[in-house]
Structure formats: C-alpha cells, structure tokens
C-alpha cells in the first residue's frame, strides 16, 4: 500500500513515467492506479483527442506501439491505456523495443492482471529502466483485517473486531470485493460511524449468528447445541451456505489446528503469524486445541475429506446437505 501511495504522490507532483506496467495476482491496486491515471493526467477537454483505452484481447503490441508513437493534439501529452493486458502475454516481449526508447509525450499504461512478467527477462528490465513496473501481490488473509481497518480509518470510519473478522471470513483476501462492500456501507453510514456485525448482517447479508465463522467456533468449543442449530440453519438456506464452502472452511480450520498442535511457541502472536490467521481467531484455536487432541484432529480431517467427496455427489447418491452436515458433526463430536 505504501508503494501505491508513493506512485500516486509522484504523479500528483508531476513526476510522471512514460510507461506504467502494472502487474500481479491482486487486481485491486492495479485498477486503482489505472483509474487514477485515466482520470487525472488529462483534462476533460484533452481526453477526447488524447486519451485512448485499448483491450488486450482486441489489440496487438504493434497497434499499441503505433498509437503510443502518435503526438498529442493541443495538449502536453497523450495517454494510452491497455486494459486486460494479460491477454497479450504471449507477445509481450515485443514491447521491449518501444520500451528502450519510449515516446516522451505519451503515457502508456498496461493493466496486466492475475499474472506477472518474469523479472529476469530483458523486457521486464527494460520496462523498469525506462518506466515503472509495479507488482501487486495477494495479501495473506491474516493481513486483510488490518488493511480493512486502515482503509476505513483513512475514510473516517471504524470497525469492530468481530465485524472485521466476518468480512475476512466470508470474502477472504479479495480486496476488490471487500472494497465494494465497504463502499456500500459508507453510502448509508455517516462519517465517524463504527461498523458492527449487525450492520454487516443487515446490509451485506451475512448472519452475525448463523455463519461459518460461528459454526466453526461452536465446533471448536464443543458447543453441540449451537453447532447443530447453525447446521439446521445452513440446511434451510443452502443457496447462501453451500456445503462445499462450509466444509472447506471447517477443513481449513482443522488443518490449521493440526499445525497449531505442532507449534513449539504457541504464543498468540507467533501462532497468528505461523498459521497466517487474524489474531482475532487465535482464541478459537486455543479452545479447540484443548478439546481436540492431535490424533482426533487427524481423524476429523479424514472425515471432512469424505464429506467433501460426498458433497460433490461421489458415492453418496446426492445426500441432502443437512444430512451431510449432521454426518460431519457426529464424527467430530464422537
């Protein structure tokens, strides 16, 4: 995030590169930088003649270079933006010759999402030398909570720990989806508000009491009544709580619990770091470790694999989701 802020600040200060090659697995920051360049390098009057947006699937490197070599009309510069540039991955090496001597009156932007160039290749080194190469990497899920907190703080909002954990639990490390949901909340909440689990339930659609987060927690605490209660809710709301996702998240929990059992240093800070989970969840693992010894955890993981296979219709004659969830819980608690 600091690198992105620096890129934007340099643009604001007029330190503009002739080429921006934005690449990587996390599209969120690629889109943000691209949008900033698209919106702010030219005035609205200049954009008509001097800003062009191309798409990787519909163009070639030769066409891009031909457009980049044009001179601006009645403006200091022109902007050529190539979206979905990853579609050009097989021919991207052809960009090297232009990158060696880019047009100084053109800002050429590549949004190369979900993959990255090999940094050892000459084209990458040439782009770095004469332009800017930014790689946007996926965040680990244990980093996303702090990211949410920072984003909201910068926008004048707060968030309760459980609400933050719910967003991470259901949206994972997809920053674009999380940002969209936060924007929805900001539209209806005044500045200075604190986002609570109830607000998330009411406006995003996650139940604060009947969700995988609470289901997993109930299992870890051996709270059978609550676990079966949530399982019944899932069975009645299958569209919002598919068994494949539920089983996958419970499987992930017990896989991390197995790893937790093997830690020499079980301090909360170290455990969160090693397990790559939010510190908010560590108490769940501590409680579950007391209730489920390592041997039992290994057995549960085997059961969850079987449930996963059955949930996909293999050897189960399409058992109802409710029956599969009950089968899971019987095995876990016995």
Tab-separated table of C-alpha atoms in Angstrom:
chain	number	residue	atom	x	y	z
A	1	UNK	CA	0.000	0.000	0.000
A	2	UNK	CA	2.901	2.369	0.758
A	3	UNK	CA	4.292	1.771	-2.736
A	4	UNK	CA	0.910	2.639	-4.251
A	5	UNK	CA	0.731	5.867	-2.236
A	6	UNK	CA	4.215	6.800	-3.465
A	7	UNK	CA	3.233	6.150	-7.093
A	8	UNK	CA	0.130	8.347	-6.754
A	9	UNK	CA	2.064	11.092	-4.941
A	10	UNK	CA	4.735	11.118	-7.658
A	11	UNK	CA	2.031	11.504	-10.308
A	12	UNK	CA	0.462	14.356	-8.344
A	13	UNK	CA	3.881	16.026	-8.130
A	14	UNK	CA	4.359	15.788	-11.896
A	15	UNK	CA	6.950	13.002	-11.766
A	16	UNK	CA	5.222	11.023	-14.482
A	17	UNK	CA	6.741	7.987	-16.196
A	18	UNK	CA	6.343	7.285	-19.934
A	19	UNK	CA	5.329	3.663	-19.194
A	20	UNK	CA	3.412	2.173	-16.264
A	21	UNK	CA	3.422	-1.618	-16.285
A	22	UNK	CA	1.054	-2.700	-13.501
A	23	UNK	CA	1.013	-6.451	-12.953
A	24	UNK	CA	0.290	-9.143	-10.366
A	25	UNK	CA	-2.204	-11.515	-8.768
A	26	UNK	CA	-4.108	-8.830	-6.816
A	27	UNK	CA	-6.105	-6.679	-9.273
A	28	UNK	CA	-7.336	-4.135	-6.721
A	29	UNK	CA	-4.314	-1.824	-6.750
A	30	UNK	CA	-3.747	-2.306	-10.469
A	31	UNK	CA	-7.266	-0.999	-11.046
A	32	UNK	CA	-6.838	1.885	-8.576
A	33	UNK	CA	-3.608	3.149	-10.174
A	34	UNK	CA	-5.026	2.718	-13.678
A	35	UNK	CA	-8.173	4.638	-12.723
A	36	UNK	CA	-6.115	7.442	-11.198
A	37	UNK	CA	-4.018	7.804	-14.356
A	38	UNK	CA	-7.133	7.631	-16.528
A	39	UNK	CA	-8.949	10.294	-14.520
A	40	UNK	CA	-6.175	12.767	-13.702
A	41	UNK	CA	-3.477	13.038	-16.353
A	42	UNK	CA	-5.614	14.964	-18.837
A	43	UNK	CA	-8.396	17.496	-18.570
A	44	UNK	CA	-11.831	16.507	-19.831
A	45	UNK	CA	-11.280	18.674	-22.919
A	46	UNK	CA	-7.951	16.979	-23.683
A	47	UNK	CA	-9.245	13.434	-23.280
A	48	UNK	CA	-11.331	13.488	-26.457
A	49	UNK	CA	-8.300	13.621	-28.738
A	50	UNK	CA	-5.524	12.414	-26.486
A	51	UNK	CA	-6.753	9.506	-24.376
A	52	UNK	CA	-7.259	6.031	-25.769
A	53	UNK	CA	-8.350	2.848	-23.982
A	54	UNK	CA	-7.472	-0.465	-25.641
A	55	UNK	CA	-8.198	-4.030	-24.527
A	56	UNK	CA	-5.672	-6.833	-24.678
A	57	UNK	CA	-7.954	-9.314	-26.415
A	58	UNK	CA	-8.779	-6.828	-29.193
A	59	UNK	CA	-5.366	-5.371	-29.989
A	60	UNK	CA	-1.717	-6.242	-30.683
A	61	UNK	CA	1.624	-4.927	-29.463
A	62	UNK	CA	2.175	-3.381	-32.922
A	63	UNK	CA	-1.127	-1.473	-32.686
A	64	UNK	CA	-0.316	-0.309	-29.153
A	65	UNK	CA	3.123	0.935	-30.177
A	66	UNK	CA	1.690	2.680	-33.252
A	67	UNK	CA	-0.779	4.552	-31.035
A	68	UNK	CA	1.902	5.330	-28.449
A	69	UNK	CA	4.118	6.910	-31.097
A	70	UNK	CA	1.486	9.436	-32.121
A	71	UNK	CA	1.909	13.021	-30.983
A	72	UNK	CA	-0.698	14.675	-28.749
A	73	UNK	CA	-3.139	17.197	-30.209
A	74	UNK	CA	-3.283	20.544	-28.435
A	75	UNK	CA	-2.063	19.003	-25.195
A	76	UNK	CA	1.208	18.370	-23.388
A	77	UNK	CA	0.792	14.595	-23.548
A	78	UNK	CA	-1.428	11.743	-24.651
A	79	UNK	CA	-2.452	8.708	-22.587
A	80	UNK	CA	-2.781	5.176	-23.959
A	81	UNK	CA	-4.260	2.638	-21.541
A	82	UNK	CA	-4.223	-1.103	-22.223
A	83	UNK	CA	-6.720	-2.921	-20.006
A	84	UNK	CA	-6.766	-6.717	-19.617
A	85	UNK	CA	-3.203	-6.594	-20.938
A	86	UNK	CA	-2.545	-10.130	-19.687
A	87	UNK	CA	-4.254	-11.286	-22.881
A	88	UNK	CA	-1.043	-10.199	-24.645
A	89	UNK	CA	1.224	-12.402	-22.529
A	90	UNK	CA	2.407	-14.491	-25.497
A	91	UNK	CA	3.652	-11.441	-27.420
A	92	UNK	CA	4.557	-9.049	-24.598
A	93	UNK	CA	8.291	-9.447	-25.339
A	94	UNK	CA	7.659	-7.417	-28.496
A	95	UNK	CA	7.207	-4.375	-26.260
A	96	UNK	CA	10.932	-4.351	-25.468
A	97	UNK	CA	11.981	-2.283	-28.492
A	98	UNK	CA	9.496	0.508	-27.700
A	99	UNK	CA	10.400	0.396	-24.003
A	100	UNK	CA	14.045	1.075	-24.876
A	101	UNK	CA	13.066	4.454	-26.327
A	102	UNK	CA	9.502	5.376	-25.258
A	103	UNK	CA	7.733	8.437	-26.632
A	104	UNK	CA	8.260	11.192	-24.089
A	105	UNK	CA	4.885	12.819	-24.825
A	106	UNK	CA	2.972	9.576	-24.283
A	107	UNK	CA	1.994	7.882	-21.023
A	108	UNK	CA	1.491	4.201	-21.841
A	109	UNK	CA	-0.305	2.186	-19.140
A	110	UNK	CA	-0.613	-1.609	-19.006
A	111	UNK	CA	-3.083	-3.232	-16.586
A	112	UNK	CA	-1.622	-6.760	-16.646
A	113	UNK	CA	-3.745	-8.589	-14.084
A	114	UNK	CA	-3.575	-12.007	-12.412
A	115	UNK	CA	-0.041	-12.749	-13.587
A	116	UNK	CA	3.428	-11.174	-13.631
A	117	UNK	CA	6.330	-10.851	-16.019
A	118	UNK	CA	9.476	-12.836	-15.338
A	119	UNK	CA	11.772	-10.295	-13.688
A	120	UNK	CA	14.811	-11.972	-15.240
A	121	UNK	CA	13.647	-11.255	-18.779
A	122	UNK	CA	15.074	-8.369	-20.754
A	123	UNK	CA	11.670	-6.836	-21.456
A	124	UNK	CA	10.990	-6.544	-17.723
A	125	UNK	CA	14.371	-4.996	-17.010
A	126	UNK	CA	13.904	-2.550	-19.881
A	127	UNK	CA	10.468	-1.531	-18.599
A	128	UNK	CA	11.932	-0.987	-15.120
A	129	UNK	CA	14.777	1.120	-16.520
A	130	UNK	CA	12.689	3.447	-18.676
A	131	UNK	CA	9.309	3.287	-16.956
A	132	UNK	CA	7.689	1.943	-13.805
A	133	UNK	CA	6.911	-1.697	-13.061
A	134	UNK	CA	4.601	-2.342	-10.121
A	135	UNK	CA	3.748	-5.837	-8.896
A	136	UNK	CA	0.545	-6.194	-6.893
A	137	UNK	CA	0.760	-9.304	-4.714
A	138	UNK	CA	-2.089	-11.133	-2.993
A	139	UNK	CA	-2.378	-10.434	0.714
A	140	UNK	CA	-2.415	-13.242	3.228
A	141	UNK	CA	-5.757	-13.456	4.992
A	142	UNK	CA	-4.134	-12.578	8.316
A	143	UNK	CA	-3.095	-9.229	6.776
A	144	UNK	CA	-6.513	-8.336	5.374
A	145	UNK	CA	-8.101	-7.361	8.682
A	146	UNK	CA	-5.513	-4.652	9.288
A	147	UNK	CA	-5.940	-3.499	5.677
A	148	UNK	CA	-9.701	-3.120	6.224
A	149	UNK	CA	-9.087	-1.202	9.438
A	150	UNK	CA	-6.605	1.149	7.728
A	151	UNK	CA	-8.847	1.780	4.720
A	152	UNK	CA	-11.809	2.633	6.935
A	153	UNK	CA	-9.697	4.813	9.229
A	154	UNK	CA	-8.487	6.837	6.231
A	155	UNK	CA	-12.115	7.314	5.190
A	156	UNK	CA	-13.256	8.339	8.662
A	157	UNK	CA	-14.849	5.092	9.864
A	158	UNK	CA	-14.153	2.446	12.494
A	159	UNK	CA	-14.940	-1.252	12.642
A	160	UNK	CA	-15.451	-3.724	15.480
A	161	UNK	CA	-13.085	-6.728	15.579
A	162	UNK	CA	-15.862	-9.277	15.028
A	163	UNK	CA	-17.253	-7.314	12.082
A	164	UNK	CA	-13.765	-7.190	10.571
A	165	UNK	CA	-13.339	-10.934	11.123
A	166	UNK	CA	-16.688	-11.625	9.430
A	167	UNK	CA	-15.631	-9.744	6.303
A	168	UNK	CA	-12.350	-11.635	6.114
A	169	UNK	CA	-14.089	-14.944	6.820
A	170	UNK	CA	-16.635	-14.570	4.032
A	171	UNK	CA	-14.687	-12.569	1.443
A	172	UNK	CA	-11.183	-13.895	2.072
A	173	UNK	CA	-8.384	-11.806	0.565
A	174	UNK	CA	-10.327	-10.500	-2.419
A	175	UNK	CA	-9.647	-6.787	-1.883
A	176	UNK	CA	-11.921	-5.672	-4.709
A	177	UNK	CA	-14.949	-7.466	-3.251
A	178	UNK	CA	-14.179	-6.192	0.233
A	179	UNK	CA	-13.768	-2.620	-1.036
A	180	UNK	CA	-17.125	-2.839	-2.842
A	181	UNK	CA	-18.884	-3.988	0.328
A	182	UNK	CA	-17.220	-1.241	2.383
A	183	UNK	CA	-18.363	1.337	-0.168
A	184	UNK	CA	-21.965	0.113	0.227
A	185	UNK	CA	-21.716	0.656	3.997
A	186	UNK	CA	-20.135	4.099	3.600
A	187	UNK	CA	-23.043	5.215	1.430
A	188	UNK	CA	-25.540	4.656	4.240
A	189	UNK	CA	-23.387	5.495	7.277
A	190	UNK	CA	-22.335	8.992	8.385
A	191	UNK	CA	-18.634	9.736	8.829
A	192	UNK	CA	-17.364	8.700	12.214
A	193	UNK	CA	-19.575	5.595	12.370
A	194	UNK	CA	-18.272	2.242	13.598
A	195	UNK	CA	-19.190	-0.799	11.534
A	196	UNK	CA	-20.695	-3.559	13.678
A	197	UNK	CA	-21.641	-7.197	12.998
A	198	UNK	CA	-25.304	-6.143	12.952
A	199	UNK	CA	-24.633	-3.566	10.224
A	200	UNK	CA	-22.880	-6.200	8.145
A	201	UNK	CA	-25.772	-8.621	8.634
A	202	UNK	CA	-28.378	-6.015	7.691
A	203	UNK	CA	-26.583	-4.544	4.673
A	204	UNK	CA	-24.294	-7.205	3.261
A	205	UNK	CA	-26.329	-10.311	4.008
A	206	UNK	CA	-24.128	-12.246	6.425
A	207	UNK	CA	-25.889	-13.537	9.513
A	208	UNK	CA	-23.936	-12.497	12.602
A	209	UNK	CA	-25.151	-15.560	14.499
A	210	UNK	CA	-25.599	-18.213	11.814
A	211	UNK	CA	-22.466	-18.187	9.689
A	212	UNK	CA	-19.446	-20.390	9.072
A	213	UNK	CA	-17.393	-18.276	11.482
A	214	UNK	CA	-19.800	-19.063	14.353
A	215	UNK	CA	-20.249	-22.662	13.163
A	216	UNK	CA	-16.518	-23.279	13.258
A	217	UNK	CA	-16.243	-21.584	16.636
A	218	UNK	CA	-19.061	-23.718	18.085
A	219	UNK	CA	-17.340	-26.869	16.857
A	220	UNK	CA	-14.024	-25.777	18.373
A	221	UNK	CA	-15.727	-25.120	21.722
A	222	UNK	CA	-17.631	-28.437	21.513
A	223	UNK	CA	-20.851	-26.479	21.798
A	224	UNK	CA	-23.002	-29.177	20.229
A	225	UNK	CA	-26.336	-27.401	20.643
A	226	UNK	CA	-25.160	-24.300	18.802
A	227	UNK	CA	-23.314	-26.279	16.122
A	228	UNK	CA	-26.424	-28.346	15.276
A	229	UNK	CA	-28.570	-25.197	15.397
A	230	UNK	CA	-26.346	-23.499	12.816
A	231	UNK	CA	-26.209	-26.694	10.723
A	232	UNK	CA	-30.017	-26.728	10.557
A	233	UNK	CA	-29.998	-23.062	9.508
A	234	UNK	CA	-27.492	-23.875	6.736
A	235	UNK	CA	-29.662	-26.782	5.567
A	236	UNK	CA	-32.648	-24.422	5.263
A	237	UNK	CA	-30.598	-21.730	3.498
A	238	UNK	CA	-28.476	-23.815	1.161
A	239	UNK	CA	-28.074	-21.152	-1.511
A	240	UNK	CA	-26.310	-18.769	0.874
A	241	UNK	CA	-24.448	-21.525	2.712
A	242	UNK	CA	-23.298	-24.175	0.215
A	243	UNK	CA	-21.903	-27.311	1.831
A	244	UNK	CA	-18.746	-27.199	-0.289
A	245	UNK	CA	-17.796	-23.785	1.104
A	246	UNK	CA	-18.808	-24.698	4.666
A	247	UNK	CA	-16.858	-27.948	4.604
A	248	UNK	CA	-13.868	-26.215	3.036
A	249	UNK	CA	-13.668	-23.589	5.761
A	250	UNK	CA	-14.082	-26.163	8.544
A	251	UNK	CA	-11.407	-28.294	6.868
A	252	UNK	CA	-9.116	-25.251	6.790
A	253	UNK	CA	-9.754	-24.666	10.480
A	254	UNK	CA	-8.808	-28.213	11.497
A	255	UNK	CA	-5.803	-28.240	9.162
A	256	UNK	CA	-4.542	-25.074	10.907
A	257	UNK	CA	-5.400	-26.644	14.283
A	258	UNK	CA	-3.208	-29.611	13.427
A	259	UNK	CA	-0.406	-27.181	12.642
A	260	UNK	CA	-1.089	-25.328	15.920
A	261	UNK	CA	-0.648	-28.574	17.885
A	262	UNK	CA	2.805	-28.907	16.368
A	263	UNK	CA	4.000	-25.419	17.326
A	264	UNK	CA	6.701	-25.121	19.968
A	265	UNK	CA	5.885	-21.461	20.527
A	266	UNK	CA	2.115	-21.245	20.968
A	267	UNK	CA	2.038	-17.588	21.981
A	268	UNK	CA	-0.886	-15.798	20.271
A	269	UNK	CA	1.353	-13.508	18.218
A	270	UNK	CA	3.545	-16.330	16.931
A	271	UNK	CA	0.594	-18.646	16.293
A	272	UNK	CA	-1.221	-15.970	14.248
A	273	UNK	CA	1.923	-15.373	12.214
A	274	UNK	CA	2.654	-19.050	11.530
A	275	UNK	CA	-0.956	-20.050	10.850
A	276	UNK	CA	-1.494	-16.901	8.741
A	277	UNK	CA	-4.766	-16.086	10.506
A	278	UNK	CA	-6.145	-12.955	12.109
A	279	UNK	CA	-5.101	-12.579	15.780
A	280	UNK	CA	-8.847	-12.271	16.439
A	281	UNK	CA	-9.227	-16.000	15.674
A	282	UNK	CA	-6.376	-17.311	17.817
A	283	UNK	CA	-8.571	-17.885	20.888
A	284	UNK	CA	-10.684	-20.227	18.737
A	285	UNK	CA	-7.620	-22.368	18.084
A	286	UNK	CA	-6.567	-22.313	21.745
A	287	UNK	CA	-10.035	-23.509	22.807
A	288	UNK	CA	-10.199	-26.144	20.063
A	289	UNK	CA	-6.732	-27.459	20.927
A	290	UNK	CA	-7.945	-28.168	24.463
A	291	UNK	CA	-10.988	-30.034	23.160
A	292	UNK	CA	-9.414	-31.926	20.269
A	293	UNK	CA	-6.030	-33.652	20.701
A	294	UNK	CA	-3.799	-34.070	17.660
A	295	UNK	CA	-4.873	-37.660	16.963
A	296	UNK	CA	-8.560	-36.663	16.960
A	297	UNK	CA	-7.836	-33.704	14.679
A	298	UNK	CA	-6.196	-36.045	12.150
A	299	UNK	CA	-9.281	-38.268	12.238
A	300	UNK	CA	-11.601	-35.279	11.742
A	301	UNK	CA	-9.604	-34.108	8.729
A	302	UNK	CA	-10.116	-37.556	7.186
A	303	UNK	CA	-13.870	-37.292	7.774
A	304	UNK	CA	-14.019	-33.842	6.252
A	305	UNK	CA	-12.310	-35.172	3.123
A	306	UNK	CA	-15.020	-37.825	2.862
A	307	UNK	CA	-17.757	-35.227	3.340
A	308	UNK	CA	-16.180	-33.103	0.600
A	309	UNK	CA	-16.294	-36.026	-1.830
A	310	UNK	CA	-19.913	-36.818	-0.923
A	311	UNK	CA	-20.932	-33.156	-1.198
A	312	UNK	CA	-19.822	-33.310	-4.822
A	313	UNK	CA	-22.096	-36.291	-5.467
A	314	UNK	CA	-19.491	-39.041	-5.403
A	315	UNK	CA	-20.666	-42.236	-3.714
A	316	UNK	CA	-23.412	-40.533	-1.720
A	317	UNK	CA	-26.456	-40.732	-4.006
A	318	UNK	CA	-26.874	-36.958	-3.702
A	319	UNK	CA	-27.413	-36.850	0.067
A	320	UNK	CA	-29.167	-33.681	1.288
A	321	UNK	CA	-26.833	-31.011	2.646
A	322	UNK	CA	-28.439	-31.229	6.071
A	323	UNK	CA	-27.625	-34.949	6.313
A	324	UNK	CA	-24.017	-34.342	5.299
A	325	UNK	CA	-23.624	-31.609	7.908
A	326	UNK	CA	-25.055	-33.864	10.601
A	327	UNK	CA	-22.720	-36.655	9.493
A	328	UNK	CA	-19.836	-34.223	9.837
A	329	UNK	CA	-20.856	-33.163	13.341
A	330	UNK	CA	-21.484	-36.720	14.574
A	331	UNK	CA	-17.965	-37.651	13.526
A	332	UNK	CA	-16.446	-34.516	15.061
A	333	UNK	CA	-18.173	-34.808	18.434
A	334	UNK	CA	-17.884	-38.608	18.885
